[in-house]
Amino acid sequence: MPVRDGLLALLDEGPKYGYQLKTEFEHATGGVWTLNVGQIYTTLDRLQRDGLVDATEADGQRSYQLTSDGRDALGAWWQATPVDEPPPRDELLLKVLLALGAGNDHAREVISRQRTALYELLQRHRRAQKPAAGQASRLVAEALLSRAEADLRWLDTCERSLNEGA
Amino acid sequence: MPVRDGLLALLDEGPKYGYQLKTEFEHATGGVWTLNVGQIYTTLDRLQRDGLVDATEADGQRSYQLTSDGRDALGAWWQATPVDEPPPRDELLLKVLLALGAGNDHAREVISRQRTALYELLQRHRRAQKPAAGQASRLVAEALLSRAEADLRWLDTCERSLNEGA
DNA sequence: ACGGGCATGTAACTGGTTACATGATTCA
DNA sequence: TGAATCATGTAACCAGTTACATGCCCGT
């Protein structure tokens, strides 16, 4: 629950009001993750419902802060590591697996199309935003690249398995 | 919408009934993605609501099949490639970015913990299920490995950026 | 008789997301 | 004055997910 936990993390620095959370969230992510303002408030409502946050009003400015339960939840989030069981429901993964089930030709076509798209993504991002650009957005771009390279390698594996297995 | 599209893909082979879709879905993914049976039916209802699927009943066996809209939607899904704008809301990514905002020490700790977990995941999967094990589950495992390696490299990048930027 | 797998469903909830409404303040 | 930004909120929808109920049929 990225948004939920993101708000908790930001609130750990101290009480904030809703709109402020929007700007800080976007700033923290280098501006690449925009957030509909409304979502902040719906999420804050739900956090309040769950007792992780409470609000105090003054001058029509509603200030939100972590409860001790909220601090616990946040601590747990920092500690949490990705689970691999069950493996994440990934779109690319599922698509290729199903394509394999639908016949080798179909699979080859799907793999080829995905590879092309990933390769273009790679080139596009390598060219762009090398210089300057805040630390956050640079890291986001590099995460994207790293994942794309991994997916490309995996697609190669799939094709190899397809050729051997046939 | 992995489940939704997964069912469409399976129905492309011909009419199926609900329970059959569950078993075939799980089989296609090497058994790593279990699916609550109920979800099949809720999803089929929604697909029917959207006109992508229709059902014909006989002997209490309800058979589902693609409509022509459904075939179109499926075709679009096969063609679709991952979008990078906005970048996927990824848990690890967000966590590290927010940790960076919360101070270098905190970031170092989070990065270190994530790295350890990913490294253990790597070792665990490298040891296990090398031999036999259907094509599907082997590919799933390799996708996991590939992604984990990418994330490890990215964490290295983050730490480097942390050390240089300070 | 009974347990287990086949088969169909439903009610309820979760978090993410958007479109929309409202008003205050600021500044050109 | 009027547009932009700050600020708060709500109603509605979406897909994913689970817990639960029901019944049939088959092999022991």
PDB file of N, CA and C in Angstrom, chain A residues 1-2 5-6 29 32-35 77-82 84 86-91 93-95 97-100 106 110 113-114 117 121 124-125 135 138-140 142-144 146-147 150-151 153-154 157 161, chain B residues 1-2 6 29 32-35 77-82 84 86-91 93-95 97-100 106 110 113-114 117 121 124-125 135 138-140 142-144 146-147 150-151 153-154 157 161:
ATOM      1  N   MET A   1       0.848  -1.209   0.000  1.00  0.00           N
ATOM      2  CA  MET A   1       0.000   0.000   0.000  1.00  0.00           C
ATOM      3  C   MET A   1       0.869   1.239   0.000  1.00  0.00           C
ATOM      4  N   PRO A   2       1.415   1.524  -1.133  1.00  0.00           N
ATOM      5  CA  PRO A   2       2.427   2.565  -1.248  1.00  0.00           C
ATOM      6  C   PRO A   2       1.947   3.938  -0.739  1.00  0.00           C
ATOM      7  N   ASP A   5       1.414   4.023   3.172  1.00  0.00           N
ATOM      8  CA  ASP A   5       2.660   4.003   3.924  1.00  0.00           C
ATOM      9  C   ASP A   5       3.495   5.235   3.638  1.00  0.00           C
ATOM     10  N   GLY A   6       3.389   5.725   2.428  1.00  0.00           N
ATOM     11  CA  GLY A   6       4.103   6.943   2.104  1.00  0.00           C
ATOM     12  C   GLY A   6       3.656   8.106   2.980  1.00  0.00           C
ATOM     13  N   THR A  29       9.463  12.036  -4.541  1.00  0.00           N
ATOM     14  CA  THR A  29       9.600  11.071  -5.629  1.00  0.00           C
ATOM     15  C   THR A  29      10.087  11.737  -6.916  1.00  0.00           C
ATOM     16  N   VAL A  32       7.883  12.448 -10.266  1.00  0.00           N
ATOM     17  CA  VAL A  32       7.414  11.473 -11.249  1.00  0.00           C
ATOM     18  C   VAL A  32       6.099  10.818 -10.830  1.00  0.00           C
ATOM     19  N   TRP A  33       5.832  10.825  -9.555  1.00  0.00           N
ATOM     20  CA  TRP A  33       4.571  10.260  -9.080  1.00  0.00           C
ATOM     21  C   TRP A  33       3.620  11.356  -8.640  1.00  0.00           C
ATOM     22  N   THR A  34       2.775  11.774  -9.572  1.00  0.00           N
ATOM     23  CA  THR A  34       1.785  12.766  -9.180  1.00  0.00           C
ATOM     24  C   THR A  34       0.693  12.072  -8.385  1.00  0.00           C
ATOM     25  N   LEU A  35      -0.020  12.879  -7.634  1.00  0.00           N
ATOM     26  CA  LEU A  35      -1.018  12.317  -6.737  1.00  0.00           C
ATOM     27  C   LEU A  35      -2.237  13.218  -6.790  1.00  0.00           C
ATOM     28  N   TRP A  77       6.690  -1.204   8.492  1.00  0.00           N
ATOM     29  CA  TRP A  77       6.856  -1.014   7.042  1.00  0.00           C
ATOM     30  C   TRP A  77       8.331  -0.872   6.673  1.00  0.00           C
ATOM     31  N   TRP A  78       9.045  -0.086   7.450  1.00  0.00           N
ATOM     32  CA  TRP A  78      10.470   0.065   7.173  1.00  0.00           C
ATOM     33  C   TRP A  78      11.187  -1.278   7.226  1.00  0.00           C
ATOM     34  N   GLN A  79      10.786  -2.091   8.158  1.00  0.00           N
ATOM     35  CA  GLN A  79      11.435  -3.398   8.318  1.00  0.00           C
ATOM     36  C   GLN A  79      11.034  -4.386   7.233  1.00  0.00           C
ATOM     37  N   ALA A  80       9.843  -4.207   6.691  1.00  0.00           N
ATOM     38  CA  ALA A  80       9.302  -5.218   5.783  1.00  0.00           C
ATOM     39  C   ALA A  80      10.157  -5.365   4.537  1.00  0.00           C
ATOM     40  N   THR A  81      10.253  -6.590   4.072  1.00  0.00           N
ATOM     41  CA  THR A  81      10.992  -6.871   2.843  1.00  0.00           C
ATOM     42  C   THR A  81      10.049  -7.585   1.879  1.00  0.00           C
ATOM     43  N   PRO A  82      10.317  -7.469   0.600  1.00  0.00           N
ATOM     44  CA  PRO A  82       9.404  -8.048  -0.391  1.00  0.00           C
ATOM     45  C   PRO A  82       9.241  -9.542  -0.199  1.00  0.00           C
ATOM     46  N   ASP A  84       8.244 -13.277  -1.676  1.00  0.00           N
ATOM     47  CA  ASP A  84       8.289 -13.933  -2.979  1.00  0.00           C
ATOM     48  C   ASP A  84       7.319 -15.104  -3.029  1.00  0.00           C
ATOM     49  N   PRO A  86       3.208 -15.715  -2.373  1.00  0.00           N
ATOM     50  CA  PRO A  86       3.315 -16.018  -3.807  1.00  0.00           C
ATOM     51  C   PRO A  86       4.058 -14.914  -4.535  1.00  0.00           C
ATOM     52  N   PRO A  87       4.682 -15.270  -5.660  1.00  0.00           N
ATOM     53  CA  PRO A  87       5.382 -14.260  -6.447  1.00  0.00           C
ATOM     54  C   PRO A  87       4.419 -13.158  -6.876  1.00  0.00           C
ATOM     55  N   PRO A  88       4.917 -11.959  -6.984  1.00  0.00           N
ATOM     56  CA  PRO A  88       4.051 -10.836  -7.345  1.00  0.00           C
ATOM     57  C   PRO A  88       3.331 -11.086  -8.665  1.00  0.00           C
ATOM     58  N   ARG A  89       2.100 -10.684  -8.718  1.00  0.00           N
ATOM     59  CA  ARG A  89       1.296 -10.873  -9.936  1.00  0.00           C
ATOM     60  C   ARG A  89       1.732  -9.871 -10.973  1.00  0.00           C
ATOM     61  N   ASP A  90       2.651 -10.286 -11.768  1.00  0.00           N
ATOM     62  CA  ASP A  90       3.239  -9.352 -12.703  1.00  0.00           C
ATOM     63  C   ASP A  90       2.643  -9.519 -14.094  1.00  0.00           C
ATOM     64  N   GLU A  91       2.377  -8.388 -14.705  1.00  0.00           N
ATOM     65  CA  GLU A  91       1.705  -8.371 -16.015  1.00  0.00           C
ATOM     66  C   GLU A  91       2.540  -9.065 -17.096  1.00  0.00           C
ATOM     67  N   LEU A  93       5.085 -11.113 -16.854  1.00  0.00           N
ATOM     68  CA  LEU A  93       5.261 -12.521 -16.523  1.00  0.00           C
ATOM     69  C   LEU A  93       4.043 -13.331 -16.945  1.00  0.00           C
ATOM     70  N   LEU A  94       2.897 -12.908 -16.499  1.00  0.00           N
ATOM     71  CA  LEU A  94       1.672 -13.634 -16.813  1.00  0.00           C
ATOM     72  C   LEU A  94       1.425 -13.676 -18.309  1.00  0.00           C
ATOM     73  N   LYS A  95       1.689 -12.563 -18.966  1.00  0.00           N
ATOM     74  CA  LYS A  95       1.404 -12.499 -20.395  1.00  0.00           C
ATOM     75  C   LYS A  95       2.254 -13.511 -21.154  1.00  0.00           C
ATOM     76  N   LEU A  97       3.704 -16.227 -19.923  1.00  0.00           N
ATOM     77  CA  LEU A  97       3.320 -17.587 -19.566  1.00  0.00           C
ATOM     78  C   LEU A  97       2.074 -18.027 -20.321  1.00  0.00           C
ATOM     79  N   LEU A  98       1.109 -17.147 -20.404  1.00  0.00           N
ATOM     80  CA  LEU A  98      -0.115 -17.499 -21.113  1.00  0.00           C
ATOM     81  C   LEU A  98       0.134 -17.622 -22.613  1.00  0.00           C
ATOM     82  N   ALA A  99       1.022 -16.781 -23.112  1.00  0.00           N
ATOM     83  CA  ALA A  99       1.348 -16.871 -24.537  1.00  0.00           C
ATOM     84  C   ALA A  99       2.004 -18.207 -24.847  1.00  0.00           C
ATOM     85  N   LEU A 100       2.831 -18.677 -23.950  1.00  0.00           N
ATOM     86  CA  LEU A 100       3.447 -19.993 -24.124  1.00  0.00           C
ATOM     87  C   LEU A 100       2.376 -21.071 -24.191  1.00  0.00           C
ATOM     88  N   HIS A 106       2.738 -17.904 -31.139  1.00  0.00           N
ATOM     89  CA  HIS A 106       2.154 -16.794 -30.408  1.00  0.00           C
ATOM     90  C   HIS A 106       3.138 -16.265 -29.379  1.00  0.00           C
ATOM     91  N   VAL A 110       4.729 -12.465 -28.982  1.00  0.00           N
ATOM     92  CA  VAL A 110       4.568 -11.647 -27.778  1.00  0.00           C
ATOM     93  C   VAL A 110       5.926 -11.263 -27.207  1.00  0.00           C
ATOM     94  N   ARG A 113       7.570  -8.594 -29.326  1.00  0.00           N
ATOM     95  CA  ARG A 113       6.983  -7.263 -29.171  1.00  0.00           C
ATOM     96  C   ARG A 113       7.393  -6.639 -27.835  1.00  0.00           C
ATOM     97  N   GLN A 114       7.380  -7.426 -26.789  1.00  0.00           N
ATOM     98  CA  GLN A 114       7.748  -6.893 -25.483  1.00  0.00           C
ATOM     99  C   GLN A 114       9.203  -6.475 -25.471  1.00  0.00           C
ATOM    100  N   ALA A 117       9.659  -3.150 -27.184  1.00  0.00           N
ATOM    101  CA  ALA A 117       9.165  -2.043 -26.356  1.00  0.00           C
ATOM    102  C   ALA A 117      10.146  -1.740 -25.233  1.00  0.00           C
ATOM    103  N   LEU A 121      12.305   1.657 -24.572  1.00  0.00           N
ATOM    104  CA  LEU A 121      12.260   2.327 -23.278  1.00  0.00           C
ATOM    105  C   LEU A 121      13.678   2.578 -22.769  1.00  0.00           C
ATOM    106  N   ARG A 124      15.325   5.377 -24.791  1.00  0.00           N
ATOM    107  CA  ARG A 124      14.694   6.655 -24.487  1.00  0.00           C
ATOM    108  C   ARG A 124      15.216   7.197 -23.154  1.00  0.00           C
ATOM    109  N   HIS A 125      15.314   6.309 -22.169  1.00  0.00           N
ATOM    110  CA  HIS A 125      15.718   6.779 -20.847  1.00  0.00           C
ATOM    111  C   HIS A 125      17.214   7.005 -20.744  1.00  0.00           C
ATOM    112  N   GLN A 135      18.162  14.126  -7.293  1.00  0.00           N
ATOM    113  CA  GLN A 135      18.581  12.769  -6.938  1.00  0.00           C
ATOM    114  C   GLN A 135      17.424  11.780  -7.102  1.00  0.00           C
ATOM    115  N   ARG A 138      16.512  10.912 -10.654  1.00  0.00           N
ATOM    116  CA  ARG A 138      17.599  10.158 -11.258  1.00  0.00           C
ATOM    117  C   ARG A 138      17.524   8.690 -10.794  1.00  0.00           C
ATOM    118  N   LEU A 139      17.273   8.506  -9.521  1.00  0.00           N
ATOM    119  CA  LEU A 139      17.185   7.136  -9.005  1.00  0.00           C
ATOM    120  C   LEU A 139      15.977   6.397  -9.574  1.00  0.00           C
ATOM    121  N   VAL A 140      14.877   7.109  -9.725  1.00  0.00           N
ATOM    122  CA  VAL A 140      13.705   6.483 -10.336  1.00  0.00           C
ATOM    123  C   VAL A 140      14.044   6.011 -11.732  1.00  0.00           C
ATOM    124  N   GLU A 142      16.902   5.262 -12.919  1.00  0.00           N
ATOM    125  CA  GLU A 142      17.825   4.132 -12.894  1.00  0.00           C
ATOM    126  C   GLU A 142      17.144   2.839 -12.469  1.00  0.00           C
ATOM    127  N   ALA A 143      16.170   2.955 -11.593  1.00  0.00           N
ATOM    128  CA  ALA A 143      15.401   1.770 -11.218  1.00  0.00           C
ATOM    129  C   ALA A 143      14.676   1.225 -12.432  1.00  0.00           C
ATOM    130  N   LEU A 144      14.090   2.124 -13.200  1.00  0.00           N
ATOM    131  CA  LEU A 144      13.390   1.738 -14.411  1.00  0.00           C
ATOM    132  C   LEU A 144      14.318   1.024 -15.375  1.00  0.00           C
ATOM    133  N   SER A 146      17.159  -0.479 -14.714  1.00  0.00           N
ATOM    134  CA  SER A 146      17.629  -1.734 -14.158  1.00  0.00           C
ATOM    135  C   SER A 146      16.581  -2.835 -14.335  1.00  0.00           C
ATOM    136  N   ARG A 147      15.338  -2.479 -14.055  1.00  0.00           N
ATOM    137  CA  ARG A 147      14.254  -3.440 -14.221  1.00  0.00           C
ATOM    138  C   ARG A 147      14.074  -3.831 -15.680  1.00  0.00           C
ATOM    139  N   ALA A 150      16.637  -6.250 -16.693  1.00  0.00           N
ATOM    140  CA  ALA A 150      16.336  -7.558 -16.127  1.00  0.00           C
ATOM    141  C   ALA A 150      15.253  -8.250 -16.949  1.00  0.00           C
ATOM    142  N   ASP A 151      14.233  -7.505 -17.317  1.00  0.00           N
ATOM    143  CA  ASP A 151      13.144  -8.091 -18.086  1.00  0.00           C
ATOM    144  C   ASP A 151      13.630  -8.534 -19.462  1.00  0.00           C
ATOM    145  N   ARG A 153      16.647  -9.538 -20.215  1.00  0.00           N
ATOM    146  CA  ARG A 153      17.390 -10.786 -20.028  1.00  0.00           C
ATOM    147  C   ARG A 153      16.441 -11.956 -19.825  1.00  0.00           C
ATOM    148  N   TRP A 154      15.389 -11.700 -19.076  1.00  0.00           N
ATOM    149  CA  TRP A 154      14.433 -12.773 -18.813  1.00  0.00           C
ATOM    150  C   TRP A 154      13.728 -13.198 -20.102  1.00  0.00           C
ATOM    151  N   THR A 157      15.866 -15.520 -21.842  1.00  0.00           N
ATOM    152  CA  THR A 157      15.750 -16.841 -21.232  1.00  0.00           C
ATOM    153  C   THR A 157      14.514 -17.574 -21.739  1.00  0.00           C
ATOM    154  N   SER A 161      14.454 -21.053 -23.753  1.00  0.00           N
ATOM    155  CA  SER A 161      13.698 -22.199 -23.268  1.00  0.00           C
ATOM    156  C   SER A 161      12.703 -22.671 -24.320  1.00  0.00           C
TER     157      SER A 161
ATOM    158  N   MET B   1      -4.600  -5.450 -15.237  1.00  0.00           N
ATOM    159  CA  MET B   1      -5.613  -6.312 -14.601  1.00  0.00           C
ATOM    160  C   MET B   1      -5.326  -7.753 -14.966  1.00  0.00           C
ATOM    161  N   PRO B   2      -4.378  -8.320 -14.280  1.00  0.00           N
ATOM    162  CA  PRO B   2      -3.860  -9.648 -14.620  1.00  0.00           C
ATOM    163  C   PRO B   2      -4.938 -10.727 -14.634  1.00  0.00           C
ATOM    164  N   GLY B   6      -6.106 -12.579 -17.887  1.00  0.00           N
ATOM    165  CA  GLY B   6      -5.748 -13.986 -17.873  1.00  0.00           C
ATOM    166  C   GLY B   6      -6.945 -14.850 -18.250  1.00  0.00           C
ATOM    167  N   THR B  29       0.441 -21.099 -14.783  1.00  0.00           N
ATOM    168  CA  THR B  29       1.441 -20.331 -14.045  1.00  0.00           C
ATOM    169  C   THR B  29       2.310 -21.243 -13.183  1.00  0.00           C
ATOM    170  N   VAL B  32       2.218 -21.561  -9.122  1.00  0.00           N
ATOM    171  CA  VAL B  32       2.694 -20.588  -8.138  1.00  0.00           C
ATOM    172  C   VAL B  32       1.660 -19.519  -7.836  1.00  0.00           C
ATOM    173  N   TRP B  33       0.736 -19.311  -8.764  1.00  0.00           N
ATOM    174  CA  TRP B  33      -0.317 -18.330  -8.519  1.00  0.00           C
ATOM    175  C   TRP B  33      -1.641 -19.025  -8.252  1.00  0.00           C
ATOM    176  N   THR B  34      -1.915 -19.233  -6.994  1.00  0.00           N
ATOM    177  CA  THR B  34      -3.206 -19.819  -6.667  1.00  0.00           C
ATOM    178  C   THR B  34      -4.263 -18.740  -6.796  1.00  0.00           C
ATOM    179  N   LEU B  35      -5.490 -19.177  -6.957  1.00  0.00           N
ATOM    180  CA  LEU B  35      -6.584 -18.265  -7.203  1.00  0.00           C
ATOM    181  C   LEU B  35      -7.782 -18.756  -6.409  1.00  0.00           C
ATOM    182  N   TRP B  77      -4.693  -6.498 -25.415  1.00  0.00           N
ATOM    183  CA  TRP B  77      -3.836  -6.858 -24.289  1.00  0.00           C
ATOM    184  C   TRP B  77      -2.532  -7.494 -24.771  1.00  0.00           C
ATOM    185  N   TRP B  78      -2.641  -8.377 -25.728  1.00  0.00           N
ATOM    186  CA  TRP B  78      -1.424  -9.000 -26.259  1.00  0.00           C
ATOM    187  C   TRP B  78      -0.486  -7.943 -26.826  1.00  0.00           C
ATOM    188  N   GLN B  79      -1.062  -6.967 -27.466  1.00  0.00           N
ATOM    189  CA  GLN B  79      -0.241  -5.921 -28.077  1.00  0.00           C
ATOM    190  C   GLN B  79       0.350  -4.971 -27.054  1.00  0.00           C
ATOM    191  N   ALA B  80      -0.327  -4.810 -25.943  1.00  0.00           N
ATOM    192  CA  ALA B  80       0.062  -3.774 -24.982  1.00  0.00           C
ATOM    193  C   ALA B  80       1.448  -4.010 -24.414  1.00  0.00           C
ATOM    194  N   THR B  81       2.162  -2.925 -24.224  1.00  0.00           N
ATOM    195  CA  THR B  81       3.488  -3.010 -23.618  1.00  0.00           C
ATOM    196  C   THR B  81       3.503  -2.122 -22.375  1.00  0.00           C
ATOM    197  N   PRO B  82       4.392  -2.438 -21.445  1.00  0.00           N
ATOM    198  CA  PRO B  82       4.387  -1.704 -20.179  1.00  0.00           C
ATOM    199  C   PRO B  82       4.625  -0.211 -20.401  1.00  0.00           C
ATOM    200  N   ASP B  84       5.836   3.478 -18.987  1.00  0.00           N
ATOM    201  CA  ASP B  84       6.781   3.942 -17.973  1.00  0.00           C
ATOM    202  C   ASP B  84       6.430   5.356 -17.522  1.00  0.00           C
ATOM    203  N   PRO B  86       3.079   7.282 -15.844  1.00  0.00           N
ATOM    204  CA  PRO B  86       4.041   7.405 -14.753  1.00  0.00           C
ATOM    205  C   PRO B  86       4.687   6.061 -14.458  1.00  0.00           C
ATOM    206  N   PRO B  87       5.885   6.089 -13.894  1.00  0.00           N
ATOM    207  CA  PRO B  87       6.556   4.848 -13.521  1.00  0.00           C
ATOM    208  C   PRO B  87       5.703   4.063 -12.536  1.00  0.00           C
ATOM    209  N   PRO B  88       5.741   2.758 -12.602  1.00  0.00           N
ATOM    210  CA  PRO B  88       4.937   1.925 -11.714  1.00  0.00           C
ATOM    211  C   PRO B  88       5.177   2.270 -10.244  1.00  0.00           C
ATOM    212  N   ARG B  89       4.123   2.275  -9.492  1.00  0.00           N
ATOM    213  CA  ARG B  89       4.227   2.578  -8.069  1.00  0.00           C
ATOM    214  C   ARG B  89       4.822   1.386  -7.348  1.00  0.00           C
ATOM    215  N   ASP B  90       6.109   1.425  -7.241  1.00  0.00           N
ATOM    216  CA  ASP B  90       6.793   0.268  -6.695  1.00  0.00           C
ATOM    217  C   ASP B  90       7.141   0.475  -5.227  1.00  0.00           C
ATOM    218  N   GLU B  91       6.921  -0.571  -4.455  1.00  0.00           N
ATOM    219  CA  GLU B  91       7.112  -0.510  -3.013  1.00  0.00           C
ATOM    220  C   GLU B  91       8.564  -0.216  -2.637  1.00  0.00           C
ATOM    221  N   LEU B  93      11.046   0.942  -4.423  1.00  0.00           N
ATOM    222  CA  LEU B  93      11.445   2.247  -4.926  1.00  0.00           C
ATOM    223  C   LEU B  93      10.983   3.358  -3.989  1.00  0.00           C
ATOM    224  N   LEU B  94       9.713   3.353  -3.691  1.00  0.00           N
ATOM    225  CA  LEU B  94       9.163   4.391  -2.827  1.00  0.00           C
ATOM    226  C   LEU B  94       9.810   4.364  -1.452  1.00  0.00           C
ATOM    227  N   LYS B  95      10.019   3.183  -0.952  1.00  0.00           N
ATOM    228  CA  LYS B  95      10.573   3.063   0.391  1.00  0.00           C
ATOM    229  C   LYS B  95      11.964   3.676   0.464  1.00  0.00           C
ATOM    230  N   LEU B  97      13.273   5.888  -1.592  1.00  0.00           N
ATOM    231  CA  LEU B  97      13.201   7.339  -1.819  1.00  0.00           C
ATOM    232  C   LEU B  97      12.783   8.069  -0.546  1.00  0.00           C
ATOM    233  N   LEU B  98      11.797   7.529   0.129  1.00  0.00           N
ATOM    234  CA  LEU B  98      11.344   8.176   1.359  1.00  0.00           C
ATOM    235  C   LEU B  98      12.388   8.066   2.450  1.00  0.00           C
ATOM    236  N   ALA B  99      13.087   6.948   2.471  1.00  0.00           N
ATOM    237  CA  ALA B  99      14.149   6.792   3.464  1.00  0.00           C
ATOM    238  C   ALA B  99      15.250   7.822   3.234  1.00  0.00           C
ATOM    239  N   LEU B 100      15.546   8.084   1.978  1.00  0.00           N
ATOM    240  CA  LEU B 100      16.532   9.121   1.663  1.00  0.00           C
ATOM    241  C   LEU B 100      16.079  10.471   2.202  1.00  0.00           C
ATOM    242  N   HIS B 106      19.156   6.694   8.077  1.00  0.00           N
ATOM    243  CA  HIS B 106      17.958   5.890   7.894  1.00  0.00           C
ATOM    244  C   HIS B 106      17.988   5.184   6.543  1.00  0.00           C
ATOM    245  N   VAL B 110      17.814   1.132   5.723  1.00  0.00           N
ATOM    246  CA  VAL B 110      16.778   0.527   4.883  1.00  0.00           C
ATOM    247  C   VAL B 110      17.404  -0.197   3.707  1.00  0.00           C
ATOM    248  N   ARG B 113      19.008  -3.435   4.823  1.00  0.00           N
ATOM    249  CA  ARG B 113      18.055  -4.498   5.141  1.00  0.00           C
ATOM    250  C   ARG B 113      17.444  -5.094   3.879  1.00  0.00           C
ATOM    251  N   GLN B 114      17.113  -4.236   2.939  1.00  0.00           N
ATOM    252  CA  GLN B 114      16.521  -4.726   1.696  1.00  0.00           C
ATOM    253  C   GLN B 114      17.519  -5.584   0.928  1.00  0.00           C
ATOM    254  N   ALA B 117      17.758  -9.025   2.429  1.00  0.00           N
ATOM    255  CA  ALA B 117      16.587  -9.841   2.122  1.00  0.00           C
ATOM    256  C   ALA B 117      16.635 -10.336   0.675  1.00  0.00           C
ATOM    257  N   LEU B 121      16.895 -14.153  -0.738  1.00  0.00           N
ATOM    258  CA  LEU B 121      15.937 -14.636  -1.730  1.00  0.00           C
ATOM    259  C   LEU B 121      16.680 -15.266  -2.904  1.00  0.00           C
ATOM    260  N   ARG B 124      18.180 -18.616  -1.835  1.00  0.00           N
ATOM    261  CA  ARG B 124      17.133 -19.604  -1.632  1.00  0.00           C
ATOM    262  C   ARG B 124      16.644 -20.150  -2.967  1.00  0.00           C
ATOM    263  N   HIS B 125      16.430 -19.255  -3.926  1.00  0.00           N
ATOM    264  CA  HIS B 125      15.889 -19.705  -5.196  1.00  0.00           C
ATOM    265  C   HIS B 125      16.915 -20.373  -6.088  1.00  0.00           C
ATOM    266  N   GLN B 135       8.056 -26.096 -17.083  1.00  0.00           N
ATOM    267  CA  GLN B 135       8.610 -24.919 -17.733  1.00  0.00           C
ATOM    268  C   GLN B 135       8.107 -23.634 -17.066  1.00  0.00           C
ATOM    269  N   ARG B 138       9.614 -22.859 -13.694  1.00  0.00           N
ATOM    270  CA  ARG B 138      11.027 -22.531 -13.858  1.00  0.00           C
ATOM    271  C   ARG B 138      11.171 -21.095 -14.334  1.00  0.00           C
ATOM    272  N   LEU B 139      10.333 -20.716 -15.281  1.00  0.00           N
ATOM    273  CA  LEU B 139      10.414 -19.350 -15.799  1.00  0.00           C
ATOM    274  C   LEU B 139      10.021 -18.326 -14.742  1.00  0.00           C
ATOM    275  N   VAL B 140       9.035 -18.680 -13.943  1.00  0.00           N
ATOM    276  CA  VAL B 140       8.649 -17.770 -12.864  1.00  0.00           C
ATOM    277  C   VAL B 140       9.826 -17.553 -11.931  1.00  0.00           C
ATOM    278  N   GLU B 142      12.931 -17.861 -12.566  1.00  0.00           N
ATOM    279  CA  GLU B 142      13.988 -17.081 -13.214  1.00  0.00           C
ATOM    280  C   GLU B 142      13.632 -15.604 -13.317  1.00  0.00           C
ATOM    281  N   ALA B 143      12.359 -15.330 -13.507  1.00  0.00           N
ATOM    282  CA  ALA B 143      11.928 -13.923 -13.510  1.00  0.00           C
ATOM    283  C   ALA B 143      12.206 -13.298 -12.151  1.00  0.00           C
ATOM    284  N   LEU B 144      11.893 -14.049 -11.109  1.00  0.00           N
ATOM    285  CA  LEU B 144      12.136 -13.578  -9.754  1.00  0.00           C
ATOM    286  C   LEU B 144      13.612 -13.289  -9.530  1.00  0.00           C
ATOM    287  N   SER B 146      15.914 -12.695 -11.781  1.00  0.00           N
ATOM    288  CA  SER B 146      16.364 -11.604 -12.623  1.00  0.00           C
ATOM    289  C   SER B 146      15.986 -10.260 -12.007  1.00  0.00           C
ATOM    290  N   ARG B 147      14.764 -10.173 -11.526  1.00  0.00           N
ATOM    291  CA  ARG B 147      14.302  -8.943 -10.879  1.00  0.00           C
ATOM    292  C   ARG B 147      15.085  -8.662  -9.607  1.00  0.00           C
ATOM    293  N   ALA B 150      18.399  -7.281 -10.418  1.00  0.00           N
ATOM    294  CA  ALA B 150      18.266  -5.883 -10.846  1.00  0.00           C
ATOM    295  C   ALA B 150      18.090  -4.970  -9.639  1.00  0.00           C
ATOM    296  N   ASP B 151      17.271  -5.395  -8.693  1.00  0.00           N
ATOM    297  CA  ASP B 151      17.030  -4.569  -7.514  1.00  0.00           C
ATOM    298  C   ASP B 151      18.299  -4.436  -6.678  1.00  0.00           C
ATOM    299  N   ARG B 153      21.370  -4.510  -7.802  1.00  0.00           N
ATOM    300  CA  ARG B 153      22.239  -3.547  -8.484  1.00  0.00           C
ATOM    301  C   ARG B 153      21.749  -2.122  -8.250  1.00  0.00           C
ATOM    302  N   TRP B 154      20.446  -1.962  -8.275  1.00  0.00           N
ATOM    303  CA  TRP B 154      19.895  -0.626  -8.069  1.00  0.00           C
ATOM    304  C   TRP B 154      20.186  -0.127  -6.650  1.00  0.00           C
ATOM    305  N   THR B 157      23.515   1.227  -6.598  1.00  0.00           N
ATOM    306  CA  THR B 157      23.516   2.573  -7.173  1.00  0.00           C
ATOM    307  C   THR B 157      23.051   3.610  -6.150  1.00  0.00           C
ATOM    308  N   SER B 161      25.220   6.726  -4.772  1.00  0.00           N
ATOM    309  CA  SER B 161      24.726   8.099  -4.879  1.00  0.00           C
ATOM    310  C   SER B 161      24.660   8.748  -3.500  1.00  0.00           C
TER     311      SER B 161
END
